[in-house]
Structure formats: structure tokens, C-alpha cells
Amino acid sequence: MSNEAAKDDIVLRPSVRSTTDSGFTLVELVIMIVILGILSVVAAPKFINLKSDAHRSVLHGMKGAVSSANQLVYSKASLQGKERQAVADVQLGADIGSAVLTYGHIPSALPMALKGSTSNQDSVDSGTKVYASITQILALDAEHLKDESSVVTRQWGIFIHGTDRFVNFVPRGFSVDSGCHLQYSGINAEGDAVIFELIDSGC
């Protein structure tokens, strides 16, 4: 092959090197890392707050459910003339059965003086009856918590403070000690009012 033919071959041969190299430079990568870091710092608290707000909403939902249920059971107790009784077994309906109420409301405790005994066994029995009434009236998938450090594995946990006469409704994944629960005090004496307290510092 002559020198001229070799030159023509060189001129006509396309360039092997591409002019459109892809990829990021070191400066571009550093800028992207800085932007992602800023976004994560700004966005992370928002997601954490959303989770806490969701837990608080669940507690508010339980408060609404207990309030509505109290109105319904009070009307049932009134129809049966038992709304003024300190402890009464009230028929709620053929498909529901009966439940123990205090002054026509969902109980948070059964007054021991009315039971005629202050023994430890009666206290346990009282807590069991309160738990049974709550779960039956509210149709809850709940577990009876034995202490304040027990973590709830079902939809709800119910911890009954018999001597203090209030009940804690604890959502799944928390314990009473976690500080994310609804505290309910029913009517334990004539003239009392139902009291709700939202404990949400640990939500």
C-alpha cells in the first residue's frame, strides 16, 4: 500500500474516541452529597413528627370511641333503671351480652367498699371484671397488662390502676412507662365526671 493510500485511510477512518463522556466530576459529587445531607436534616424531623402525630391521632380516636360508647351504655342503663347504681350488670343487647357499669358508664374501677371486701383477691377480681367490661363494650383486640413496663403486642393494652381508679389505654408497641397512652377515669362516685388525660410525651 502506498503512502497516499495510507493517508486516505487515516483521513476516512472515524475517530475511536467519543466526545460525549458520561459521569460526575468530583466537584459535582461533593455538591450532590451536600444537597442530600441538607435534605435529610430538613426532612427527617418532619417524618419523626408525622409518626408521633399518628400515635397521638390513635389516642384521640380511642378517646372518641370511649366517649361514644359511654353515651350508648348510659342510655342502656337508663332504660333498665340502673344508671344511678354504683355497680350494675347491664344488658347491652342480645348479640353483645351484659357488662358491668359504674353509674351507667364504662368502669375504670369497681369500688371495693361496695364489694364488701378489701382483700387482694377481690382487687384482682375487680380488675378482671373492669377489663372484661371494657373489651366487651368497645370490642377491642386488647391484652390485660399486668405491669407498667409490659410492651403491648396486640392492638391495645389495658392497664388498670385499681386503687387510683383509672385505666390506661396503651397502643401497640408501647408500655405505660413509654409515656404514650390515654388515661381514663370513669365515674366512681355519684357526682363524679368522666376524665380523660392524654399522655403523649413518649409518642
mmCIF file of N, CA, C and O in Angstrom, residues 67-160:
data_model
loop_
_atom_site.group_PDB
_atom_site.id
_atom_site.type_symbol
_atom_site.label_atom_id
_atom_site.label_comp_id
_atom_site.label_asym_id
_atom_site.label_seq_id
_atom_site.Cartn_x
_atom_site.Cartn_y
_atom_site.Cartn_z
ATOM 1 N N SER A 67 -65.875 7.846 74.620
ATOM 2 C CA SER A 67 -66.939 8.838 74.849
ATOM 3 C C SER A 67 -68.251 8.394 74.212
ATOM 4 O O SER A 67 -69.311 8.461 74.838
ATOM 5 N N SER A 68 -68.168 7.938 72.970
ATOM 6 C CA SER A 68 -69.375 7.484 72.268
ATOM 7 C C SER A 68 -69.972 6.260 72.946
ATOM 8 O O SER A 68 -71.193 6.168 73.120
ATOM 9 N N ALA A 69 -69.107 5.317 73.327
ATOM 10 C CA ALA A 69 -69.580 4.104 73.993
ATOM 11 C C ALA A 69 -70.244 4.436 75.324
ATOM 12 O O ALA A 69 -71.254 3.830 75.699
ATOM 13 N N ASN A 70 -69.706 5.412 76.040
ATOM 14 C CA ASN A 70 -70.307 5.823 77.317
ATOM 15 C C ASN A 70 -71.727 6.344 77.128
ATOM 16 O O ASN A 70 -72.623 6.062 77.936
ATOM 17 N N GLN A 71 -71.955 7.098 76.072
ATOM 18 C CA GLN A 71 -73.300 7.603 75.800
ATOM 19 C C GLN A 71 -74.264 6.457 75.514
ATOM 20 O O GLN A 71 -75.406 6.445 76.000
ATOM 21 N N LEU A 72 -73.801 5.475 74.745
ATOM 22 C CA LEU A 72 -74.656 4.338 74.397
ATOM 23 C C LEU A 72 -74.988 3.480 75.611
ATOM 24 O O LEU A 72 -76.149 3.116 75.825
ATOM 25 N N VAL A 73 -73.963 3.140 76.414
ATOM 26 C CA VAL A 73 -74.225 2.270 77.567
ATOM 27 C C VAL A 73 -75.031 2.988 78.639
ATOM 28 O O VAL A 73 -75.821 2.364 79.353
ATOM 29 N N TYR A 74 -74.859 4.300 78.734
ATOM 30 C CA TYR A 74 -75.661 5.054 79.707
ATOM 31 C C TYR A 74 -77.150 4.992 79.340
ATOM 32 O O TYR A 74 -78.011 4.855 80.214
ATOM 33 N N SER A 75 -77.426 5.096 78.043
ATOM 34 C CA SER A 75 -78.825 5.009 77.609
ATOM 35 C C SER A 75 -79.383 3.618 77.894
ATOM 36 O O SER A 75 -80.543 3.479 78.312
ATOM 37 N N LYS A 76 -78.558 2.574 77.719
ATOM 38 C CA LYS A 76 -78.997 1.202 78.042
ATOM 39 C C LYS A 76 -79.269 1.069 79.546
ATOM 40 O O LYS A 76 -80.266 0.477 79.955
ATOM 41 N N ALA A 77 -78.364 1.623 80.352
ATOM 42 C CA ALA A 77 -78.543 1.559 81.813
ATOM 43 C C ALA A 77 -79.785 2.335 82.240
ATOM 44 O O ALA A 77 -80.530 1.896 83.124
ATOM 45 N N SER A 78 -80.038 3.483 81.604
ATOM 46 C CA SER A 78 -81.218 4.290 81.938
ATOM 47 C C SER A 78 -82.499 3.530 81.643
ATOM 48 O O SER A 78 -83.446 3.561 82.435
ATOM 49 N N LEU A 79 -82.543 2.865 80.495
ATOM 50 C CA LEU A 79 -83.731 2.095 80.122
ATOM 51 C C LEU A 79 -84.011 0.975 81.123
ATOM 52 O O LEU A 79 -85.164 0.586 81.323
ATOM 53 N N GLN A 80 -82.966 0.476 81.762
ATOM 54 C CA GLN A 80 -83.118 -0.614 82.732
ATOM 55 C C GLN A 80 -83.166 -0.099 84.174
ATOM 56 O O GLN A 80 -83.203 -0.875 85.126
ATOM 57 N N GLY A 81 -83.145 1.227 84.345
ATOM 58 C CA GLY A 81 -83.226 1.829 85.670
ATOM 59 C C GLY A 81 -81.986 1.596 86.515
ATOM 60 O O GLY A 81 -82.057 1.586 87.749
ATOM 61 N N LYS A 82 -80.819 1.464 85.883
ATOM 62 C CA LYS A 82 -79.588 1.148 86.615
ATOM 63 C C LYS A 82 -78.522 2.242 86.500
ATOM 64 O O LYS A 82 -77.384 2.040 86.899
ATOM 65 N N GLU A 83 -78.904 3.402 85.967
ATOM 66 C CA GLU A 83 -77.904 4.452 85.728
ATOM 67 C C GLU A 83 -77.397 5.098 87.009
ATOM 68 O O GLU A 83 -76.350 5.759 86.997
ATOM 69 N N ARG A 84 -78.079 4.911 88.135
ATOM 70 C CA ARG A 84 -77.646 5.513 89.400
ATOM 71 C C ARG A 84 -77.004 4.490 90.328
ATOM 72 O O ARG A 84 -76.632 4.837 91.449
ATOM 73 N N GLN A 85 -76.879 3.265 89.861
ATOM 74 C CA GLN A 85 -76.285 2.226 90.700
ATOM 75 C C GLN A 85 -74.759 2.284 90.613
ATOM 76 O O GLN A 85 -74.202 2.439 89.525
ATOM 77 N N ALA A 86 -74.119 2.156 91.753
ATOM 78 C CA ALA A 86 -72.651 2.225 91.800
ATOM 79 C C ALA A 86 -72.023 1.119 90.964
ATOM 80 O O ALA A 86 -71.041 1.352 90.243
ATOM 81 N N VAL A 87 -72.557 -0.066 91.051
ATOM 82 C CA VAL A 87 -72.090 -1.194 90.224
ATOM 83 C C VAL A 87 -73.329 -1.942 89.763
ATOM 84 O O VAL A 87 -74.145 -2.359 90.590
ATOM 85 N N ALA A 88 -73.481 -2.082 88.454
ATOM 86 C CA ALA A 88 -74.663 -2.757 87.922
ATOM 87 C C ALA A 88 -74.291 -3.595 86.716
ATOM 88 O O ALA A 88 -73.470 -3.194 85.887
ATOM 89 N N ASP A 89 -74.911 -4.753 86.626
ATOM 90 C CA ASP A 89 -74.753 -5.622 85.464
ATOM 91 C C ASP A 89 -75.851 -5.234 84.476
ATOM 92 O O ASP A 89 -77.034 -5.454 84.741
ATOM 93 N N VAL A 90 -75.472 -4.628 83.353
ATOM 94 C CA VAL A 90 -76.437 -4.069 82.407
ATOM 95 C C VAL A 90 -76.441 -4.890 81.129
ATOM 96 O O VAL A 90 -75.381 -5.179 80.554
ATOM 97 N N GLN A 91 -77.640 -5.248 80.685
ATOM 98 C CA GLN A 91 -77.794 -5.979 79.426
ATOM 99 C C GLN A 91 -77.622 -4.990 78.271
ATOM 100 O O GLN A 91 -78.355 -4.001 78.168
ATOM 101 N N LEU A 92 -76.643 -5.263 77.390
ATOM 102 C CA LEU A 92 -76.345 -4.334 76.301
ATOM 103 C C LEU A 92 -77.029 -4.705 74.995
ATOM 104 O O LEU A 92 -77.189 -3.883 74.107
ATOM 105 N N GLY A 93 -77.412 -5.945 74.870
ATOM 106 C CA GLY A 93 -78.070 -6.404 73.638
ATOM 107 C C GLY A 93 -77.926 -7.904 73.522
ATOM 108 O O GLY A 93 -77.007 -8.499 74.097
ATOM 109 N N ALA A 94 -78.822 -8.509 72.738
ATOM 110 C CA ALA A 94 -78.826 -9.971 72.619
ATOM 111 C C ALA A 94 -77.518 -10.499 72.039
ATOM 112 O O ALA A 94 -77.006 -11.530 72.467
ATOM 113 N N ASP A 95 -76.956 -9.785 71.084
ATOM 114 C CA ASP A 95 -75.723 -10.251 70.443
ATOM 115 C C ASP A 95 -74.465 -9.819 71.184
ATOM 116 O O ASP A 95 -73.367 -10.301 70.904
ATOM 117 N N ILE A 96 -74.595 -8.906 72.153
ATOM 118 C CA ILE A 96 -73.428 -8.411 72.899
ATOM 119 C C ILE A 96 -73.347 -9.049 74.279
ATOM 120 O O ILE A 96 -72.280 -9.376 74.764
ATOM 121 N N GLY A 97 -74.483 -9.210 74.918
ATOM 122 C CA GLY A 97 -74.498 -9.737 76.281
ATOM 123 C C GLY A 97 -74.570 -8.600 77.283
ATOM 124 O O GLY A 97 -75.054 -7.512 76.977
ATOM 125 N N SER A 98 -74.067 -8.852 78.483
ATOM 126 C CA SER A 98 -74.124 -7.832 79.532
ATOM 127 C C SER A 98 -72.717 -7.398 79.918
ATOM 128 O O SER A 98 -71.729 -8.074 79.600
ATOM 129 N N ALA A 99 -72.650 -6.261 80.596
ATOM 130 C CA ALA A 99 -71.365 -5.745 81.076
ATOM 131 C C ALA A 99 -71.594 -5.024 82.394
ATOM 132 O O ALA A 99 -72.680 -4.503 82.656
ATOM 133 N N VAL A 100 -70.557 -4.996 83.212
ATOM 134 C CA VAL A 100 -70.618 -4.282 84.494
ATOM 135 C C VAL A 100 -70.354 -2.798 84.233
ATOM 136 O O VAL A 100 -69.375 -2.437 83.563
ATOM 137 N N LEU A 101 -71.223 -1.944 84.739
ATOM 138 C CA LEU A 101 -71.073 -0.494 84.598
ATOM 139 C C LEU A 101 -71.047 0.149 85.986
ATOM 140 O O LEU A 101 -71.586 -0.412 86.945
ATOM 141 N N THR A 102 -70.427 1.305 86.078
ATOM 142 C CA THR A 102 -70.464 2.090 87.317
ATOM 143 C C THR A 102 -71.212 3.384 87.007
ATOM 144 O O THR A 102 -70.776 4.160 86.160
ATOM 145 N N TYR A 103 -72.345 3.579 87.677
ATOM 146 C CA TYR A 103 -73.200 4.732 87.451
ATOM 147 C C TYR A 103 -73.520 4.914 85.961
ATOM 148 O O TYR A 103 -73.540 6.023 85.434
ATOM 149 N N GLY A 104 -73.755 3.788 85.297
ATOM 150 C CA GLY A 104 -74.152 3.816 83.894
ATOM 151 C C GLY A 104 -73.032 4.080 82.910
ATOM 152 O O GLY A 104 -73.281 4.340 81.739
ATOM 153 N N HIS A 105 -71.787 4.021 83.349
ATOM 154 C CA HIS A 105 -70.636 4.313 82.483
ATOM 155 C C HIS A 105 -69.645 3.150 82.469
ATOM 156 O O HIS A 105 -69.658 2.291 83.353
ATOM 157 N N ILE A 106 -68.768 3.187 81.460
ATOM 158 C CA ILE A 106 -67.687 2.197 81.384
ATOM 159 C C ILE A 106 -66.847 2.326 82.650
ATOM 160 O O ILE A 106 -66.419 3.435 83.000
ATOM 161 N N PRO A 107 -66.614 1.234 83.359
ATOM 162 C CA PRO A 107 -65.880 1.334 84.629
ATOM 163 C C PRO A 107 -64.383 1.535 84.425
ATOM 164 O O PRO A 107 -63.810 1.090 83.435
ATOM 165 N N SER A 108 -63.789 2.243 85.368
ATOM 166 C CA SER A 108 -62.324 2.287 85.430
ATOM 167 C C SER A 108 -61.866 1.584 86.697
ATOM 168 O O SER A 108 -60.686 1.294 86.863
ATOM 169 N N ALA A 109 -62.826 1.315 87.592
ATOM 170 C CA ALA A 109 -62.581 0.560 88.827
ATOM 171 C C ALA A 109 -63.929 0.167 89.394
ATOM 172 O O ALA A 109 -64.946 0.790 89.080
ATOM 173 N N LEU A 110 -63.936 -0.877 90.203
ATOM 174 C CA LEU A 110 -65.136 -1.243 90.951
ATOM 175 C C LEU A 110 -64.856 -0.925 92.410
ATOM 176 O O LEU A 110 -63.932 -1.497 92.997
ATOM 177 N N PRO A 111 -65.592 0.017 92.994
ATOM 178 C CA PRO A 111 -65.321 0.422 94.375
ATOM 179 C C PRO A 111 -65.312 -0.772 95.310
ATOM 180 O O PRO A 111 -66.278 -1.523 95.384
ATOM 181 N N MET A 112 -64.216 -0.970 96.024
ATOM 182 C CA MET A 112 -64.061 -2.138 96.891
ATOM 183 C C MET A 112 -65.052 -2.122 98.053
ATOM 184 O O MET A 112 -65.510 -3.160 98.496
ATOM 185 N N ALA A 113 -65.404 -0.924 98.531
ATOM 186 C CA ALA A 113 -66.342 -0.838 99.654
ATOM 187 C C ALA A 113 -67.689 -1.434 99.260
ATOM 188 O O ALA A 113 -68.385 -2.033 100.071
ATOM 189 N N LEU A 114 -68.046 -1.279 97.989
ATOM 190 C CA LEU A 114 -69.330 -1.804 97.529
ATOM 191 C C LEU A 114 -69.296 -3.316 97.388
ATOM 192 O O LEU A 114 -70.313 -3.980 97.403
ATOM 193 N N LYS A 115 -68.113 -3.852 97.227
ATOM 194 C CA LYS A 115 -67.981 -5.294 97.103
ATOM 195 C C LYS A 115 -67.973 -5.972 98.470
ATOM 196 O O LYS A 115 -68.079 -7.179 98.573
ATOM 197 N N GLY A 116 -67.815 -5.178 99.543
ATOM 198 C CA GLY A 116 -67.865 -5.732 100.889
ATOM 199 C C GLY A 116 -66.567 -6.359 101.349
ATOM 200 O O GLY A 116 -66.509 -6.996 102.385
ATOM 201 N N SER A 117 -65.481 -6.186 100.584
ATOM 202 C CA SER A 117 -64.200 -6.782 100.980
ATOM 203 C C SER A 117 -63.065 -5.967 100.397
ATOM 204 O O SER A 117 -63.199 -5.344 99.363
ATOM 205 N N THR A 118 -61.938 -5.971 101.075
ATOM 206 C CA THR A 118 -60.746 -5.266 100.571
ATOM 207 C C THR A 118 -59.575 -6.232 100.404
ATOM 208 O O THR A 118 -58.428 -5.817 100.421
ATOM 209 N N SER A 119 -59.863 -7.509 100.233
ATOM 210 C CA SER A 119 -58.781 -8.484 100.090
ATOM 211 C C SER A 119 -58.090 -8.333 98.743
ATOM 212 O O SER A 119 -58.653 -7.785 97.790
ATOM 213 N N ASN A 120 -56.866 -8.832 98.645
ATOM 214 C CA ASN A 120 -56.088 -8.749 97.419
ATOM 215 C C ASN A 120 -56.768 -9.512 96.285
ATOM 216 O O ASN A 120 -56.763 -9.069 95.139
ATOM 217 N N GLN A 121 -57.378 -10.654 96.607
ATOM 218 C CA GLN A 121 -58.061 -11.443 95.587
ATOM 219 C C GLN A 121 -59.240 -10.674 94.996
ATOM 220 O O GLN A 121 -59.476 -10.700 93.794
ATOM 221 N N ASP A 122 -59.968 -9.960 95.844
ATOM 222 C CA ASP A 122 -61.082 -9.158 95.346
ATOM 223 C C ASP A 122 -60.588 -8.037 94.438
ATOM 224 O O ASP A 122 -61.252 -7.666 93.479
ATOM 225 N N SER A 123 -59.431 -7.484 94.752
ATOM 226 C CA SER A 123 -58.842 -6.449 93.906
ATOM 227 C C SER A 123 -58.514 -7.003 92.529
ATOM 228 O O SER A 123 -58.756 -6.355 91.504
ATOM 229 N N VAL A 124 -57.970 -8.229 92.488
ATOM 230 C CA VAL A 124 -57.654 -8.883 91.215
ATOM 231 C C VAL A 124 -58.937 -9.153 90.445
ATOM 232 O O VAL A 124 -59.031 -8.893 89.236
ATOM 233 N N ASP A 125 -59.959 -9.680 91.139
ATOM 234 C CA ASP A 125 -61.247 -9.962 90.501
ATOM 235 C C ASP A 125 -61.881 -8.697 89.948
ATOM 236 O O ASP A 125 -62.450 -8.703 88.855
ATOM 237 N N SER A 126 -61.765 -7.603 90.702
ATOM 238 C CA SER A 126 -62.310 -6.317 90.264
ATOM 239 C C SER A 126 -61.640 -5.868 88.971
ATOM 240 O O SER A 126 -62.310 -5.455 88.024
ATOM 241 N N GLY A 127 -60.308 -5.962 88.920
ATOM 242 C CA GLY A 127 -59.574 -5.579 87.712
ATOM 243 C C GLY A 127 -59.953 -6.436 86.519
ATOM 244 O O GLY A 127 -60.085 -5.937 85.398
ATOM 245 N N THR A 128 -60.182 -7.727 86.755
ATOM 246 C CA THR A 128 -60.576 -8.633 85.678
ATOM 247 C C THR A 128 -61.949 -8.263 85.148
ATOM 248 O O THR A 128 -62.181 -8.280 83.928
ATOM 249 N N LYS A 129 -62.868 -7.906 86.038
ATOM 250 C CA LYS A 129 -64.219 -7.522 85.616
ATOM 251 C C LYS A 129 -64.196 -6.201 84.835
ATOM 252 O O LYS A 129 -64.913 -6.033 83.854
ATOM 253 N N VAL A 130 -63.381 -5.264 85.287
ATOM 254 C CA VAL A 130 -63.253 -3.988 84.584
ATOM 255 C C VAL A 130 -62.701 -4.226 83.187
ATOM 256 O O VAL A 130 -63.224 -3.694 82.196
ATOM 257 N N TYR A 131 -61.643 -5.037 83.094
ATOM 258 C CA TYR A 131 -61.038 -5.357 81.797
ATOM 259 C C TYR A 131 -62.058 -6.025 80.873
ATOM 260 O O TYR A 131 -62.182 -5.660 79.697
ATOM 261 N N ALA A 132 -62.798 -7.006 81.399
ATOM 262 C CA ALA A 132 -63.790 -7.726 80.591
ATOM 263 C C ALA A 132 -64.876 -6.778 80.083
ATOM 264 O O ALA A 132 -65.289 -6.857 78.918
ATOM 265 N N SER A 133 -65.334 -5.864 80.940
ATOM 266 C CA SER A 133 -66.374 -4.910 80.535
ATOM 267 C C SER A 133 -65.870 -3.972 79.445
ATOM 268 O O SER A 133 -66.561 -3.721 78.453
ATOM 269 N N ILE A 134 -64.645 -3.456 79.615
ATOM 270 C CA ILE A 134 -64.074 -2.521 78.631
ATOM 271 C C ILE A 134 -63.939 -3.186 77.270
ATOM 272 O O ILE A 134 -64.360 -2.637 76.245
ATOM 273 N N THR A 135 -63.346 -4.386 77.242
ATOM 274 C CA THR A 135 -63.111 -5.049 75.952
ATOM 275 C C THR A 135 -64.423 -5.461 75.291
ATOM 276 O O THR A 135 -64.540 -5.428 74.065
ATOM 277 N N GLN A 136 -65.415 -5.819 76.097
ATOM 278 C CA GLN A 136 -66.703 -6.212 75.535
ATOM 279 C C GLN A 136 -67.456 -5.010 74.970
ATOM 280 O O GLN A 136 -67.975 -5.067 73.856
ATOM 281 N N ILE A 137 -67.506 -3.941 75.720
ATOM 282 C CA ILE A 137 -68.233 -2.744 75.271
ATOM 283 C C ILE A 137 -67.584 -2.135 74.038
ATOM 284 O O ILE A 137 -68.269 -1.751 73.079
ATOM 285 N N LEU A 138 -66.255 -2.029 74.034
ATOM 286 C CA LEU A 138 -65.540 -1.368 72.932
ATOM 287 C C LEU A 138 -65.145 -2.332 71.814
ATOM 288 O O LEU A 138 -64.618 -1.892 70.787
ATOM 289 N N ALA A 139 -65.376 -3.639 72.027
ATOM 290 C CA ALA A 139 -64.993 -4.669 71.047
ATOM 291 C C ALA A 139 -63.523 -4.516 70.652
ATOM 292 O O ALA A 139 -63.179 -4.444 69.470
ATOM 293 N N LEU A 140 -62.663 -4.460 71.655
ATOM 294 C CA LEU A 140 -61.233 -4.223 71.431
ATOM 295 C C LEU A 140 -60.448 -5.518 71.309
ATOM 296 O O LEU A 140 -60.713 -6.484 72.020
ATOM 297 N N ASP A 141 -59.460 -5.497 70.413
ATOM 298 C CA ASP A 141 -58.440 -6.547 70.390
ATOM 299 C C ASP A 141 -57.364 -6.081 71.364
ATOM 300 O O ASP A 141 -56.473 -5.314 71.000
ATOM 301 N N ALA A 142 -57.503 -6.494 72.615
ATOM 302 C CA ALA A 142 -56.650 -5.931 73.664
ATOM 303 C C ALA A 142 -56.066 -7.024 74.548
ATOM 304 O O ALA A 142 -56.550 -8.143 74.568
ATOM 305 N N GLU A 143 -55.014 -6.653 75.260
ATOM 306 C CA GLU A 143 -54.426 -7.544 76.260
ATOM 307 C C GLU A 143 -54.424 -6.834 77.602
ATOM 308 O O GLU A 143 -54.307 -5.610 77.680
ATOM 309 N N HIS A 144 -54.594 -7.625 78.654
ATOM 310 C CA HIS A 144 -54.644 -7.093 80.021
ATOM 311 C C HIS A 144 -53.205 -6.992 80.523
ATOM 312 O O HIS A 144 -52.561 -8.000 80.777
ATOM 313 N N LEU A 145 -52.698 -5.773 80.641
ATOM 314 C CA LEU A 145 -51.317 -5.566 81.067
ATOM 315 C C LEU A 145 -51.196 -5.760 82.572
ATOM 316 O O LEU A 145 -51.988 -5.220 83.344
ATOM 317 N N LYS A 146 -50.193 -6.526 82.979
ATOM 318 C CA LYS A 146 -50.010 -6.839 84.396
ATOM 319 C C LYS A 146 -49.135 -5.821 85.125
ATOM 320 O O LYS A 146 -49.183 -5.698 86.338
ATOM 321 N N ASP A 147 -48.297 -5.110 84.356
ATOM 322 C CA ASP A 147 -47.452 -4.083 84.979
ATOM 323 C C ASP A 147 -47.201 -2.959 83.987
ATOM 324 O O ASP A 147 -47.540 -3.069 82.808
ATOM 325 N N GLU A 148 -46.595 -1.884 84.457
ATOM 326 C CA GLU A 148 -46.425 -0.677 83.642
ATOM 327 C C GLU A 148 -45.279 -0.770 82.640
ATOM 328 O O GLU A 148 -45.147 0.098 81.784
ATOM 329 N N SER A 149 -44.459 -1.814 82.738
ATOM 330 C CA SER A 149 -43.346 -1.957 81.797
ATOM 331 C C SER A 149 -43.655 -2.941 80.667
ATOM 332 O O SER A 149 -42.855 -3.090 79.743
ATOM 333 N N SER A 150 -44.806 -3.596 80.714
ATOM 334 C CA SER A 150 -45.173 -4.565 79.673
ATOM 335 C C SER A 150 -45.457 -3.847 78.361
ATOM 336 O O SER A 150 -46.251 -2.900 78.310
ATOM 337 N N VAL A 151 -44.796 -4.312 77.277
ATOM 338 C CA VAL A 151 -44.989 -3.720 75.952
ATOM 339 C C VAL A 151 -46.165 -4.418 75.270
ATOM 340 O O VAL A 151 -46.268 -5.644 75.266
ATOM 341 N N VAL A 152 -47.050 -3.624 74.688
ATOM 342 C CA VAL A 152 -48.266 -4.144 74.065
ATOM 343 C C VAL A 152 -47.933 -4.819 72.736
ATOM 344 O O VAL A 152 -47.245 -4.241 71.887
ATOM 345 N N THR A 153 -48.421 -6.030 72.548
ATOM 346 C CA THR A 153 -48.184 -6.773 71.305
ATOM 347 C C THR A 153 -49.445 -6.886 70.450
ATOM 348 O O THR A 153 -49.369 -7.213 69.281
ATOM 349 N N ARG A 154 -50.606 -6.622 71.047
ATOM 350 C CA ARG A 154 -51.859 -6.634 70.291
ATOM 351 C C ARG A 154 -52.226 -5.204 69.930
ATOM 352 O O ARG A 154 -51.416 -4.289 70.082
ATOM 353 N N GLN A 155 -53.450 -4.998 69.438
ATOM 354 C CA GLN A 155 -53.837 -3.652 69.016
ATOM 355 C C GLN A 155 -53.789 -2.656 70.174
ATOM 356 O O GLN A 155 -53.332 -1.529 70.021
ATOM 357 N N TRP A 156 -54.275 -3.081 71.343
ATOM 358 C CA TRP A 156 -54.284 -2.220 72.521
ATOM 359 C C TRP A 156 -53.881 -3.001 73.753
ATOM 360 O O TRP A 156 -54.074 -4.217 73.817
ATOM 361 N N GLY A 157 -53.344 -2.288 74.716
ATOM 362 C CA GLY A 157 -53.096 -2.835 76.034
ATOM 363 C C GLY A 157 -53.911 -2.034 77.036
ATOM 364 O O GLY A 157 -54.087 -0.819 76.868
ATOM 365 N N ILE A 158 -54.441 -2.718 78.038
ATOM 366 C CA ILE A 158 -55.232 -2.044 79.068
ATOM 367 C C ILE A 158 -54.586 -2.320 80.413
ATOM 368 O O ILE A 158 -54.439 -3.473 80.813
ATOM 369 N N PHE A 159 -54.181 -1.238 81.071
ATOM 370 C CA PHE A 159 -53.599 -1.361 82.402
ATOM 371 C C PHE A 159 -54.536 -0.694 83.394
ATOM 372 O O PHE A 159 -54.894 0.477 83.243
ATOM 373 N N ILE A 160 -54.947 -1.429 84.413
ATOM 374 C CA ILE A 160 -55.947 -0.947 85.363
ATOM 375 C C ILE A 160 -55.278 -0.598 86.693
ATOM 376 O O ILE A 160 -54.669 -1.453 87.329
#
